Amino acid sequence: MNKKLVITLKSDLCVASGDGFSSGIDVDICYDDHGFPFIPGRRIKGCLREVSNDILPQCSDSIFGSPRRRESGCLKVGNAVLPGLDAMKSIADSESASTSEICSLFTRVRAQTAIEGDSVKDGTLRFIRVVNHYSPITRGELEFEAPIEIAEEHASDFEVLVKGLRNIGYRRNRGFGAIKCRIEDACEGSRACSVTEFLSGIAFAVKTEEPLMLPRQNDESLDHVPGSAVLGFFAAKAQKKGMDAETFEKLFLSDVVRFSPLYPVDAKGERALPAFGLIAKIKGSDPGSRDGECVNLLCDSLKNGEQPKPLKSGFLDSDYLPLQVEKEVTYHCSMGDAPTLYTQEVIRPGQVFAGFIFCPESYRPFFSEVLRGEPLSFGRSKSAQYSKCCLEEYKGSLPSELPLPVRSGDKVVAVLDSDVLLDDGCGGYSGNVDSLIDAIACEAGLANPDRAHSLFKYRVVSGYNAKWNQKKPHVLAFAAGSYCTFEAAQDGCPSELLLGRRRGEGFGRVVLKPVTELIPSTESASAAPADCQSGSPLLDEWRALLREAKRAEKLRLLAIDCVKGSKGETLNASFVGRVLRMIVQSESRNDLMGRIASIRNADKKAIVEEIVSSFESGCDSSSLDWRIEQDCLKCAFTFLKYRVKRSEEGCIE
């Protein structure tokens, strides 16, 4: 059952990210790349678990899961974000709003200290960023929305838990994080028919709505979705739908159906290719060198002073230029007898990945139905904060069974599009390079391998058997991105090959390309401008708010420039502090000028009047709201007070 959890703030909120911000903020909140705050799904689920342990302990394991159970709980929680977030992001992009500008609209920084006796304890001053209680757009209490999935039999119990959730986040026992929650029906958007069929299967693309946790060794993340994860997703949906054992075995256990890895999609909509060493980036310091450009080592000649650096990781786009998957590091705290803060690298949301399912035509309706009608999720921690994706239309090139248009003797490069598990003929796997070269040459009709322009990498493939609760044996594989250069033994050769074992999990795909086609292009595709026509009063208010914030920032910089160009540094810090108090207590511009006129020292009064008048002359003060002008003057004189104090301490050069 799909629902929506609405969280209304009743006080300021600090959902700590586990990190600070530069040296000015000790405890920072969670916010996305644009600067919009959010509440992580894991935080919500953990707080609900605490409530359940208090009032419904008998339901905790079935709803939230337990380490003692192989099955996860029936509750899935996504990140809680601001309503209408996608439209707000589009408007922010069109207005070129920075992360700090957006974040400052929804948050503020608060200071706190510890008290020892009757005074402040030394060394305890801390600054924390908090989400404001009220929305800058609606002026009402700020709300967040989180998608949830809950089993029908536990729906009534979950409603009780939601009503019992009253606080969340950091310092919730000190007045922060007071909330009120309610459940609403989720608005099910219509999913477009975005599955593309071709001769031997279907192609599809997914966009990451939440981070993807696809760990490998050392808490690092994979930069793609492996074919085994795609297979596991569809296999779980097949079991949920009650597929019979015979059909299940054909689809997922017999290599009749092959699931390719999901690789990133470039700006032109094409599925990327694993980077291989025949394409290199130039490093050169001599005048006229092509520093930073990419070249084909077999076709391009190097100039004096140019050093090629072959690409060994990441991907190549359709122009054979480097393409990297964006990642980020998230912080979590494992609760228990010994709470531990740990980090995990994940794939950042908002990226598009594409792949193929090679299957007979009779099986395509099942895969199309799942892609169009089921929630998409890949990787770990599917029940909270991670793995959620949405279906996107794939408009790139499709696998072709047509032979490559090459002549006998032409150079052809064979690139491993996925890892290859090569059979050694004795029940194991071979890591012998000669065996791989011979297999490619035999299958594709190629000859004369060029070892000087070939590179082979290895990767250890492992896994986990959830049914038996143990790790799978580690096996050695040729890593994706390995390549070897050949000559065509005859006219024409296949455009792709299948080698080795476990092809159903995406292993063993090799693509072949003429060397002359692998010429990196310097032209990049520009993204189409986003459609930002809102038509909603709230979105129009958001656009106006962004423009007002940009204008206010320019005015603050103008006020600071007025201070820099004055004789303000001849004043003392205590006097500047009194002027600051005048600005804060003034109700209007005329009120401020009257207070300044009361200054007895003529020289000091003249300096203050010069700063204020130069600011008013630099902007249209007649149409400027007093609160904005007041904020700008506060910022300017705070800056002046800092400069004066530093000068008094001898710290200004």
XYZ file of C-alpha atoms in Angstrom:
653
model
C 0.000 0.000 0.000
C 1.539 3.285 -1.135
C 0.984 6.306 1.090
C 2.537 9.688 1.825
C 3.848 10.740 5.243
C 3.423 14.482 5.816
C 5.678 15.969 8.512
C 4.761 19.434 9.818
C 7.366 21.341 11.819
C 6.321 22.700 15.219
C 9.753 24.158 15.979
C 13.122 24.646 14.325
C 14.638 21.372 13.108
C 18.232 20.142 12.986
C 18.541 16.868 11.076
C 22.295 16.595 11.472
C 24.307 15.345 8.511
C 27.231 14.179 10.662
C 29.470 16.895 9.245
C 30.131 20.597 9.660
C 30.495 23.414 7.167
C 33.947 24.945 6.829
C 35.006 26.411 10.180
C 31.832 28.424 10.765
C 29.260 25.693 11.459
C 29.955 22.818 13.817
C 26.761 20.832 13.148
C 25.210 21.058 9.696
C 21.885 19.788 8.394
C 21.047 17.498 5.481
C 20.412 19.374 2.246
C 20.662 18.416 -1.422
C 22.833 19.805 -4.223
C 20.446 22.700 -4.807
C 20.355 23.633 -1.107
C 16.879 22.328 -0.228
C 16.739 20.689 3.222
C 15.399 17.157 3.592
C 14.900 14.519 6.286
C 16.669 11.212 5.486
C 14.403 8.179 5.304
C 16.613 6.215 7.677
C 16.175 8.918 10.327
C 12.396 8.737 9.976
C 12.370 4.955 10.111
C 14.649 4.889 13.148
C 12.455 7.330 15.082
C 9.348 5.340 14.173
C 11.124 2.217 15.406
C 11.727 3.894 18.769
C 8.033 4.730 19.010
C 7.110 1.167 18.088
C 9.379 -0.283 20.768
C 7.502 1.820 23.325
C 3.860 1.365 22.316
C 3.685 -1.585 19.870
C 6.701 -3.813 20.573
C 4.900 -6.895 19.266
C 4.802 -5.377 15.755
C 8.332 -3.968 15.579
C 10.051 -6.895 13.867
C 7.323 -7.463 11.281
C 7.117 -3.767 10.343
C 10.763 -2.721 10.603
C 12.634 -6.007 10.227
C 15.131 -7.639 12.529
C 18.706 -8.943 12.289
C 17.296 -12.308 13.336
C 15.056 -12.504 10.245
C 16.168 -13.111 6.675
C 13.197 -11.093 5.391
C 13.155 -7.338 5.710
C 10.248 -5.515 7.299
C 7.150 -4.509 5.383
C 7.806 -0.762 5.751
C 9.703 1.278 3.169
C 10.392 4.969 3.762
C 11.882 7.496 1.364
C 13.485 10.831 2.097
C 11.103 13.554 3.278
C 11.394 16.518 0.917
C 9.603 19.815 0.378
C 6.311 19.650 -1.565
C 6.730 20.550 -5.244
C 10.488 20.073 -5.044
C 11.044 19.239 -8.739
C 9.281 22.407 -9.916
C 11.186 24.483 -7.381
C 14.475 23.011 -8.601
C 13.636 23.884 -12.214
C 12.894 27.477 -11.257
C 16.080 27.661 -9.177
C 18.093 26.449 -12.186
C 16.475 29.004 -14.462
C 17.289 31.775 -11.979
C 20.890 30.482 -11.518
C 20.387 30.314 -7.768
C 23.358 28.951 -5.826
C 23.222 26.283 -3.125
C 24.035 28.785 -0.379
C 21.332 31.201 -1.545
C 18.620 28.548 -1.449
C 19.810 27.030 1.816
C 19.819 30.440 3.519
C 16.144 30.937 2.654
C 15.087 27.836 4.596
C 17.700 27.781 7.364
C 19.617 29.908 9.848
C 22.617 29.467 12.124
C 22.177 29.405 15.878
C 24.855 29.605 18.558
C 24.850 27.780 21.880
C 27.166 27.353 24.843
C 27.386 25.333 28.045
C 26.958 27.021 31.427
C 29.346 26.390 34.278
C 28.268 27.983 37.535
C 27.049 31.490 36.727
C 29.034 31.985 33.520
C 29.750 30.479 30.147
C 32.024 27.462 30.155
C 35.195 28.124 28.156
C 35.553 26.378 24.802
C 31.881 25.370 24.488
C 30.655 27.867 21.880
C 29.058 25.902 19.046
C 27.227 26.958 15.893
C 24.521 24.741 14.428
C 22.435 25.213 11.310
C 18.702 24.607 11.735
C 15.725 24.447 9.374
C 13.342 27.320 10.057
C 9.992 26.542 11.647
C 8.110 28.549 9.015
C 8.222 28.382 5.227
C 9.616 31.422 3.382
C 7.068 30.826 0.618
C 3.743 30.185 2.368
C 4.689 31.873 5.690
C 3.034 28.866 7.339
C 4.624 25.975 9.174
C 7.096 24.160 6.951
C 6.077 20.713 5.726
C 7.972 17.739 4.331
C 6.572 14.767 2.412
C 8.005 11.235 2.422
C 6.787 8.337 0.230
C 6.055 5.182 2.211
C 5.042 1.607 1.460
C 3.385 -0.478 4.155
C 1.699 -3.887 4.074
C -2.091 -3.740 4.241
C -2.276 -5.864 7.398
C -0.108 -3.383 9.314
C -1.699 -0.168 8.017
C -3.706 0.502 11.186
C -0.688 -0.176 13.425
C 1.418 2.181 11.358
C -1.136 4.981 11.741
C -0.793 4.608 15.510
C 3.002 4.882 15.239
C 2.759 8.001 13.081
C 0.553 9.716 15.646
C 3.093 8.845 18.333
C 6.039 10.396 16.466
C 6.431 13.853 18.032
C 10.159 14.656 17.749
C 12.967 13.979 15.310
C 16.541 15.055 14.695
C 19.390 16.504 16.732
C 18.762 18.150 20.131
C 15.144 17.091 20.148
C 15.286 17.111 23.947
C 16.323 20.796 23.840
C 13.402 22.258 21.918
C 14.425 21.331 18.362
C 12.640 18.873 16.101
C 9.061 19.096 17.374
C 6.826 17.720 14.615
C 3.315 16.535 13.862
C 2.787 13.721 11.347
C -0.137 12.514 9.310
C -0.708 9.991 6.517
C -2.220 10.927 3.182
C -2.928 9.029 -0.003
C -0.053 9.150 -2.462
C -0.653 10.806 -5.806
C 0.158 8.063 -8.285
C 1.585 9.692 -11.365
C 1.061 7.978 -14.698
C 4.230 6.239 -15.818
C 5.009 6.841 -19.456
C 5.428 3.938 -21.833
C 9.218 4.181 -21.801
C 10.341 0.662 -22.695
C 11.929 0.334 -26.132
C 11.807 -3.007 -27.891
C 14.390 -4.124 -30.432
C 15.080 -7.314 -32.336
C 16.558 -9.336 -29.468
C 15.118 -7.703 -26.360
C 14.121 -4.453 -24.677
C 16.009 -1.312 -23.662
C 15.149 0.938 -20.744
C 16.601 3.735 -18.650
C 16.161 4.652 -15.002
C 16.754 7.907 -13.148
C 17.989 7.733 -9.577
C 15.552 9.527 -7.278
C 17.499 8.493 -4.180
C 21.162 7.602 -3.691
C 22.153 4.085 -4.750
C 24.173 2.008 -2.299
C 26.101 -0.514 -4.401
C 29.127 -1.223 -2.209
C 32.258 -3.067 -3.177
C 35.444 -3.200 -1.131
C 36.541 -0.534 1.409
C 33.051 1.046 1.630
C 33.384 2.377 -1.915
C 30.508 2.279 -4.345
C 30.287 0.794 -7.796
C 29.767 3.373 -10.530
C 27.067 1.319 -12.274
C 24.229 -1.073 -11.498
C 25.554 -4.616 -12.117
C 23.519 -7.091 -14.131
C 23.158 -9.339 -11.080
C 21.335 -6.517 -9.252
C 18.988 -6.064 -12.217
C 18.342 -9.814 -12.320
C 17.677 -9.841 -8.568
C 15.165 -7.017 -8.867
C 13.112 -8.795 -11.521
C 13.415 -12.155 -9.741
C 11.973 -10.627 -6.546
C 9.048 -9.177 -8.510
C 8.446 -12.550 -10.170
C 8.249 -14.279 -6.793
C 5.905 -11.597 -5.505
C 3.615 -12.175 -8.488
C 3.608 -15.956 -7.851
C 5.417 -17.051 -11.026
C 5.564 -20.828 -11.454
C 8.878 -22.599 -10.826
C 9.433 -23.709 -14.437
C 9.042 -20.233 -15.900
C 11.124 -18.751 -13.086
C 13.987 -21.125 -13.854
C 13.914 -20.252 -17.552
C 13.927 -16.525 -16.899
C 16.489 -16.277 -14.121
C 18.515 -19.472 -13.779
C 19.226 -20.785 -17.269
C 20.886 -17.823 -19.088
C 18.015 -17.753 -21.580
C 17.457 -14.155 -20.501
C 20.470 -11.827 -20.155
C 20.461 -8.689 -18.019
C 23.116 -6.162 -18.986
C 24.632 -3.754 -16.434
C 23.060 -0.303 -16.229
C 25.627 2.257 -17.360
C 25.294 6.071 -17.251
C 23.635 7.942 -20.096
C 25.466 10.897 -21.667
C 24.106 14.300 -22.711
C 23.032 12.914 -26.094
C 21.007 10.113 -24.491
C 23.485 7.350 -25.407
C 24.477 4.558 -23.039
C 28.131 4.976 -22.074
C 30.929 2.497 -22.701
C 33.471 1.462 -20.032
C 36.620 3.549 -20.479
C 39.527 1.683 -22.083
C 43.194 2.540 -22.455
C 43.244 3.088 -26.215
C 41.715 6.504 -25.475
C 44.153 8.684 -23.536
C 44.140 12.155 -22.042
C 47.070 14.387 -22.957
C 49.294 15.946 -20.316
C 51.550 18.633 -21.743
C 53.170 21.811 -20.472
C 54.736 23.081 -23.700
C 53.081 26.007 -25.539
C 50.658 24.689 -28.148
C 50.265 21.289 -26.489
C 46.809 19.703 -26.323
C 46.756 19.557 -22.537
C 43.539 17.930 -21.283
C 42.376 16.724 -24.699
C 41.669 13.065 -25.488
C 43.318 11.184 -28.350
C 43.294 7.756 -29.936
C 46.760 6.290 -29.278
C 46.617 4.193 -32.447
C 45.524 6.935 -34.846
C 46.783 10.227 -33.396
C 50.433 11.257 -33.320
C 51.791 12.992 -30.238
C 53.597 16.332 -30.331
C 56.758 17.162 -28.452
C 56.207 17.401 -24.711
C 52.839 15.621 -24.785
C 52.440 12.660 -22.465
C 49.417 10.372 -22.916
C 47.572 9.145 -19.839
C 45.389 6.150 -20.836
C 41.896 6.123 -19.339
C 41.553 3.169 -17.006
C 38.380 3.933 -15.040
C 35.001 5.559 -15.524
C 33.160 5.645 -18.831
C 33.296 7.117 -22.314
C 30.364 8.973 -23.833
C 29.251 8.736 -27.453
C 32.003 11.216 -28.444
C 34.616 9.041 -26.668
C 35.193 11.659 -23.992
C 35.500 10.817 -20.278
C 32.238 10.493 -18.360
C 32.256 10.078 -14.598
C 29.420 8.985 -12.332
C 28.843 11.448 -9.515
C 29.160 10.050 -5.997
C 28.860 11.354 -2.466
C 29.661 10.206 1.053
C 26.828 9.735 3.542
C 27.090 9.459 7.307
C 25.232 6.961 9.481
C 25.272 5.901 13.087
C 24.762 2.251 13.984
C 22.724 2.045 17.191
C 23.149 -0.601 19.850
C 25.434 -1.314 22.751
C 28.294 0.546 21.042
C 26.969 3.267 18.673
C 29.393 3.859 15.817
C 29.527 6.655 13.251
C 30.455 5.312 9.822
C 30.506 6.533 6.240
C 29.303 5.010 3.004
C 30.007 6.112 -0.562
C 26.884 6.147 -2.748
C 25.819 7.149 -6.248
C 24.215 10.574 -6.146
C 20.545 10.974 -7.149
C 19.440 12.657 -10.362
C 21.557 10.563 -12.762
C 20.262 8.397 -15.606
C 21.434 4.836 -16.286
C 20.447 2.566 -19.160
C 20.688 -1.112 -19.990
C 19.251 -3.955 -22.025
C 17.354 -7.162 -21.370
C 18.062 -9.761 -24.052
C 15.147 -12.181 -24.066
C 12.748 -14.063 -26.364
C 9.693 -12.136 -27.483
C 7.338 -14.273 -25.356
C 8.966 -13.034 -22.127
C 8.991 -9.329 -22.963
C 5.457 -8.554 -21.673
C 6.470 -9.591 -18.144
C 9.532 -7.322 -18.047
C 7.641 -4.417 -19.639
C 4.811 -4.789 -17.125
C 7.220 -4.748 -14.181
C 9.114 -1.707 -15.481
C 5.938 0.279 -16.114
C 3.929 -0.735 -13.086
C 6.284 -1.581 -10.208
C 8.473 0.678 -8.022
C 12.062 0.432 -9.247
C 14.863 -0.067 -6.719
C 18.435 -1.340 -6.952
C 21.142 -1.914 -4.393
C 21.101 -2.122 -0.615
C 18.910 -0.480 2.026
C 15.774 -0.531 -0.101
C 13.539 0.047 2.910
C 14.798 3.547 3.749
C 16.553 6.459 2.042
C 18.250 4.525 -0.793
C 17.701 2.636 -4.068
C 14.551 4.299 -5.452
C 14.536 4.985 -9.205
C 11.975 6.013 -11.793
C 11.593 4.837 -15.376
C 12.932 7.085 -18.129
C 12.654 6.840 -21.881
C 15.820 5.569 -23.546
C 16.482 7.295 -26.879
C 20.005 6.047 -27.543
C 21.429 3.445 -29.912
C 20.272 -0.156 -29.630
C 22.333 -3.356 -29.909
C 22.642 -4.445 -33.511
C 23.178 -7.880 -35.004
C 24.485 -6.401 -38.265
C 28.188 -7.030 -38.996
C 30.713 -4.234 -38.771
C 31.572 -2.643 -42.155
C 35.287 -3.463 -42.066
C 37.628 -4.765 -44.738
C 40.142 -7.530 -44.367
C 43.221 -6.124 -42.635
C 41.406 -3.212 -40.974
C 42.149 -2.583 -37.318
C 39.374 -3.619 -34.932
C 39.323 -3.128 -31.150
C 37.422 -5.542 -28.894
C 36.262 -3.882 -25.651
C 34.814 -5.769 -22.711
C 31.457 -4.093 -22.117
C 31.064 -6.142 -18.940
C 33.213 -8.416 -16.807
C 34.047 -11.776 -18.414
C 34.203 -15.057 -16.492
C 36.149 -17.308 -18.837
C 35.812 -21.066 -18.383
C 39.106 -22.872 -17.852
C 37.678 -26.240 -18.976
C 38.127 -27.795 -15.518
C 35.101 -26.372 -13.739
C 36.833 -23.148 -12.716
C 37.593 -19.765 -14.200
C 40.628 -18.765 -16.233
C 42.662 -15.601 -15.865
C 44.901 -16.436 -18.815
C 45.119 -13.513 -21.230
C 45.995 -15.765 -24.177
C 42.814 -17.760 -23.613
C 40.722 -14.576 -23.792
C 42.510 -13.333 -26.925
C 42.065 -16.692 -28.640
C 38.364 -16.813 -27.696
C 37.703 -13.340 -29.136
C 39.698 -14.027 -32.304
C 37.952 -17.364 -32.874
C 34.411 -16.055 -32.300
C 34.832 -12.846 -34.319
C 37.094 -14.023 -37.146
C 39.981 -11.740 -36.166
C 43.747 -12.212 -36.366
C 47.105 -10.686 -35.451
C 46.415 -9.339 -31.958
C 48.384 -6.170 -31.232
C 49.732 -6.633 -27.698
C 51.298 -3.156 -27.695
C 47.826 -1.600 -28.000
C 45.990 -3.921 -25.620
C 45.290 -3.759 -21.903
C 43.711 -6.343 -19.611
C 42.428 -5.703 -16.109
C 41.184 -8.105 -13.473
C 38.458 -7.941 -10.872
C 37.434 -10.291 -8.099
C 33.755 -11.180 -8.355
C 31.990 -12.169 -5.165
C 28.475 -12.084 -3.817
C 26.191 -13.124 -1.009
C 23.735 -16.006 -0.841
C 20.860 -14.728 1.300
C 19.130 -18.105 1.445
C 22.172 -19.872 2.879
C 23.349 -16.763 4.762
C 26.912 -16.993 3.523
C 29.262 -15.380 1.020
C 29.712 -16.769 -2.448
C 33.195 -17.974 -3.493
C 35.487 -15.295 -4.908
C 36.342 -15.815 -8.570
C 38.699 -13.962 -10.905
C 37.208 -12.118 -13.880
C 38.508 -9.975 -16.718
C 37.250 -6.493 -15.835
C 35.040 -4.350 -18.047
C 37.169 -1.831 -19.935
C 39.833 -4.363 -20.897
C 40.548 -4.230 -24.620
C 42.590 -5.850 -27.351
C 43.369 -4.674 -30.880
C 43.133 -7.079 -33.840
C 43.101 -7.114 -37.613
C 40.017 -8.303 -39.481
C 40.793 -11.652 -41.138
C 37.990 -11.131 -43.664
C 35.439 -8.577 -44.751
C 32.951 -7.915 -41.987
C 32.902 -9.091 -38.381
C 30.239 -9.226 -35.634
C 29.520 -6.069 -33.666
C 29.384 -7.905 -30.341
C 30.242 -11.272 -28.779
C 29.222 -13.362 -25.794
C 31.958 -15.193 -23.922
C 32.273 -17.186 -20.730
C 29.802 -18.121 -18.044
C 27.013 -16.464 -16.022
C 25.811 -14.527 -19.026
C 22.367 -14.134 -17.498
C 23.891 -11.868 -14.822
C 25.357 -9.569 -17.458
C 28.814 -11.140 -17.725
C 30.602 -11.864 -20.987
C 29.499 -9.086 -23.365
C 32.231 -7.866 -25.730
C 31.675 -5.049 -28.239
C 33.798 -4.580 -31.360
C 34.477 -1.263 -33.063
C 36.654 -0.159 -35.993
C 39.668 1.740 -34.685
C 39.081 4.558 -37.150
C 35.726 5.353 -35.479
C 37.300 5.895 -32.073
C 38.172 9.556 -32.562
C 37.360 11.706 -29.492
C 35.306 14.757 -30.397
C 35.799 18.150 -28.764
C 32.178 19.186 -29.309
C 29.905 18.616 -26.342
C 26.139 18.389 -26.373
C 24.382 21.176 -24.500
C 21.451 20.316 -22.309
C 18.053 21.610 -23.362
C 16.759 24.443 -21.178
C 14.247 23.340 -18.596
C 10.608 24.318 -18.956
C 9.963 26.592 -15.972
C 6.475 27.848 -16.744
C 4.862 27.512 -13.340
C 1.299 28.803 -13.474
C 1.053 28.257 -9.694
C 0.880 31.171 -7.219
C 3.222 29.383 -4.809
C 5.805 28.769 -7.549
C 5.497 32.363 -8.694
C 6.119 33.380 -5.097
C 9.172 31.098 -5.026
C 10.563 32.708 -8.189
C 10.030 36.177 -6.725
C 11.681 35.081 -3.488
C 14.791 33.908 -5.345
C 15.053 37.157 -7.264
C 14.608 39.161 -4.075
C 17.314 37.092 -2.365
C 19.724 37.738 -5.242
C 18.981 41.444 -5.122
C 19.486 41.502 -1.343
C 22.848 39.754 -1.703
C 23.995 42.352 -4.264
C 22.901 45.138 -1.916
C 24.811 43.581 0.997
C 27.954 43.484 -1.134
C 27.324 47.105 -2.125
C 27.029 48.086 1.545
C 30.299 46.322 2.370
C 32.013 48.131 -0.517
C 30.762 51.423 0.922
C 32.436 50.540 4.211
C 35.686 49.605 2.477
C 35.791 52.945 0.665
C 35.203 55.004 3.808
C 37.222 56.096 6.836
C 35.331 53.636 9.003
C 38.454 51.890 10.237
C 39.421 55.030 12.131
C 36.503 54.369 14.479
C 36.742 52.149 17.529
C 34.891 48.826 17.945
C 32.674 49.986 20.819
C 31.375 52.951 18.805
C 30.646 50.741 15.796
C 28.749 48.443 18.165
C 26.566 51.358 19.292
C 25.823 52.225 15.663
C 24.836 48.611 15.088
C 22.386 48.879 17.997
C 20.914 51.996 16.420
C 20.367 50.134 13.143
C 18.706 47.173 14.893
C 16.380 49.362 16.970
C 15.360 51.709 14.135
C 11.830 51.310 12.787
C 12.434 53.203 9.521
C 15.065 55.031 7.498
C 14.084 58.381 8.979
C 14.277 56.882 12.453
C 17.849 55.732 11.765
C 18.939 59.130 10.414
C 17.499 60.795 13.519
C 19.478 58.471 15.759
C 22.665 59.131 13.766
C 22.067 62.896 14.098
C 22.178 62.492 17.876
C 25.861 61.440 17.768
C 27.820 64.179 19.534
C 31.240 63.618 17.955
C 31.046 65.439 14.619
C 33.868 63.456 12.959
C 32.361 60.105 13.876
C 28.889 61.231 12.856
C 30.217 62.370 9.470
C 31.838 58.975 8.807
C 28.602 57.090 9.635
C 26.489 59.470 7.538
C 28.950 59.055 4.638
C 28.613 55.247 4.722
C 24.805 55.337 4.913
C 24.409 58.035 2.245
C 26.852 56.319 -0.148
C 24.854 53.114 0.184
C 21.555 54.928 -0.435
C 22.997 56.691 -3.471
C 24.297 53.401 -4.863
C 20.860 51.810 -4.796
C 17.327 53.017 -5.360
C 16.559 53.580 -1.675
C 13.194 55.204 -2.425
C 11.771 51.848 -3.585
C 13.816 49.716 -1.198
C 12.020 48.085 1.693
C 13.397 49.234 5.037
C 13.894 45.698 6.311
C 16.183 44.898 3.379
C 18.107 48.147 3.823
C 18.358 47.460 7.556
C 19.753 43.987 6.897
C 22.342 45.364 4.465
C 23.501 48.047 6.910
C 23.704 45.494 9.730
C 25.887 43.302 7.516
C 28.112 46.266 6.550
C 28.662 47.552 10.092
C 29.188 44.029 11.437
C 31.926 43.668 8.840
C 33.327 47.056 9.900
C 33.299 46.066 13.567
C 35.241 42.896 12.740
C 37.807 44.886 10.724
C 38.228 47.451 13.485
C 38.682 44.836 16.195
C 41.240 43.007 14.102
C 43.041 46.300 13.494
C 43.085 47.046 17.218
C 44.599 43.617 17.821
C 47.245 44.254 15.156
C 45.978 41.503 12.832
C 45.215 43.663 9.779
C 48.161 44.084 7.424
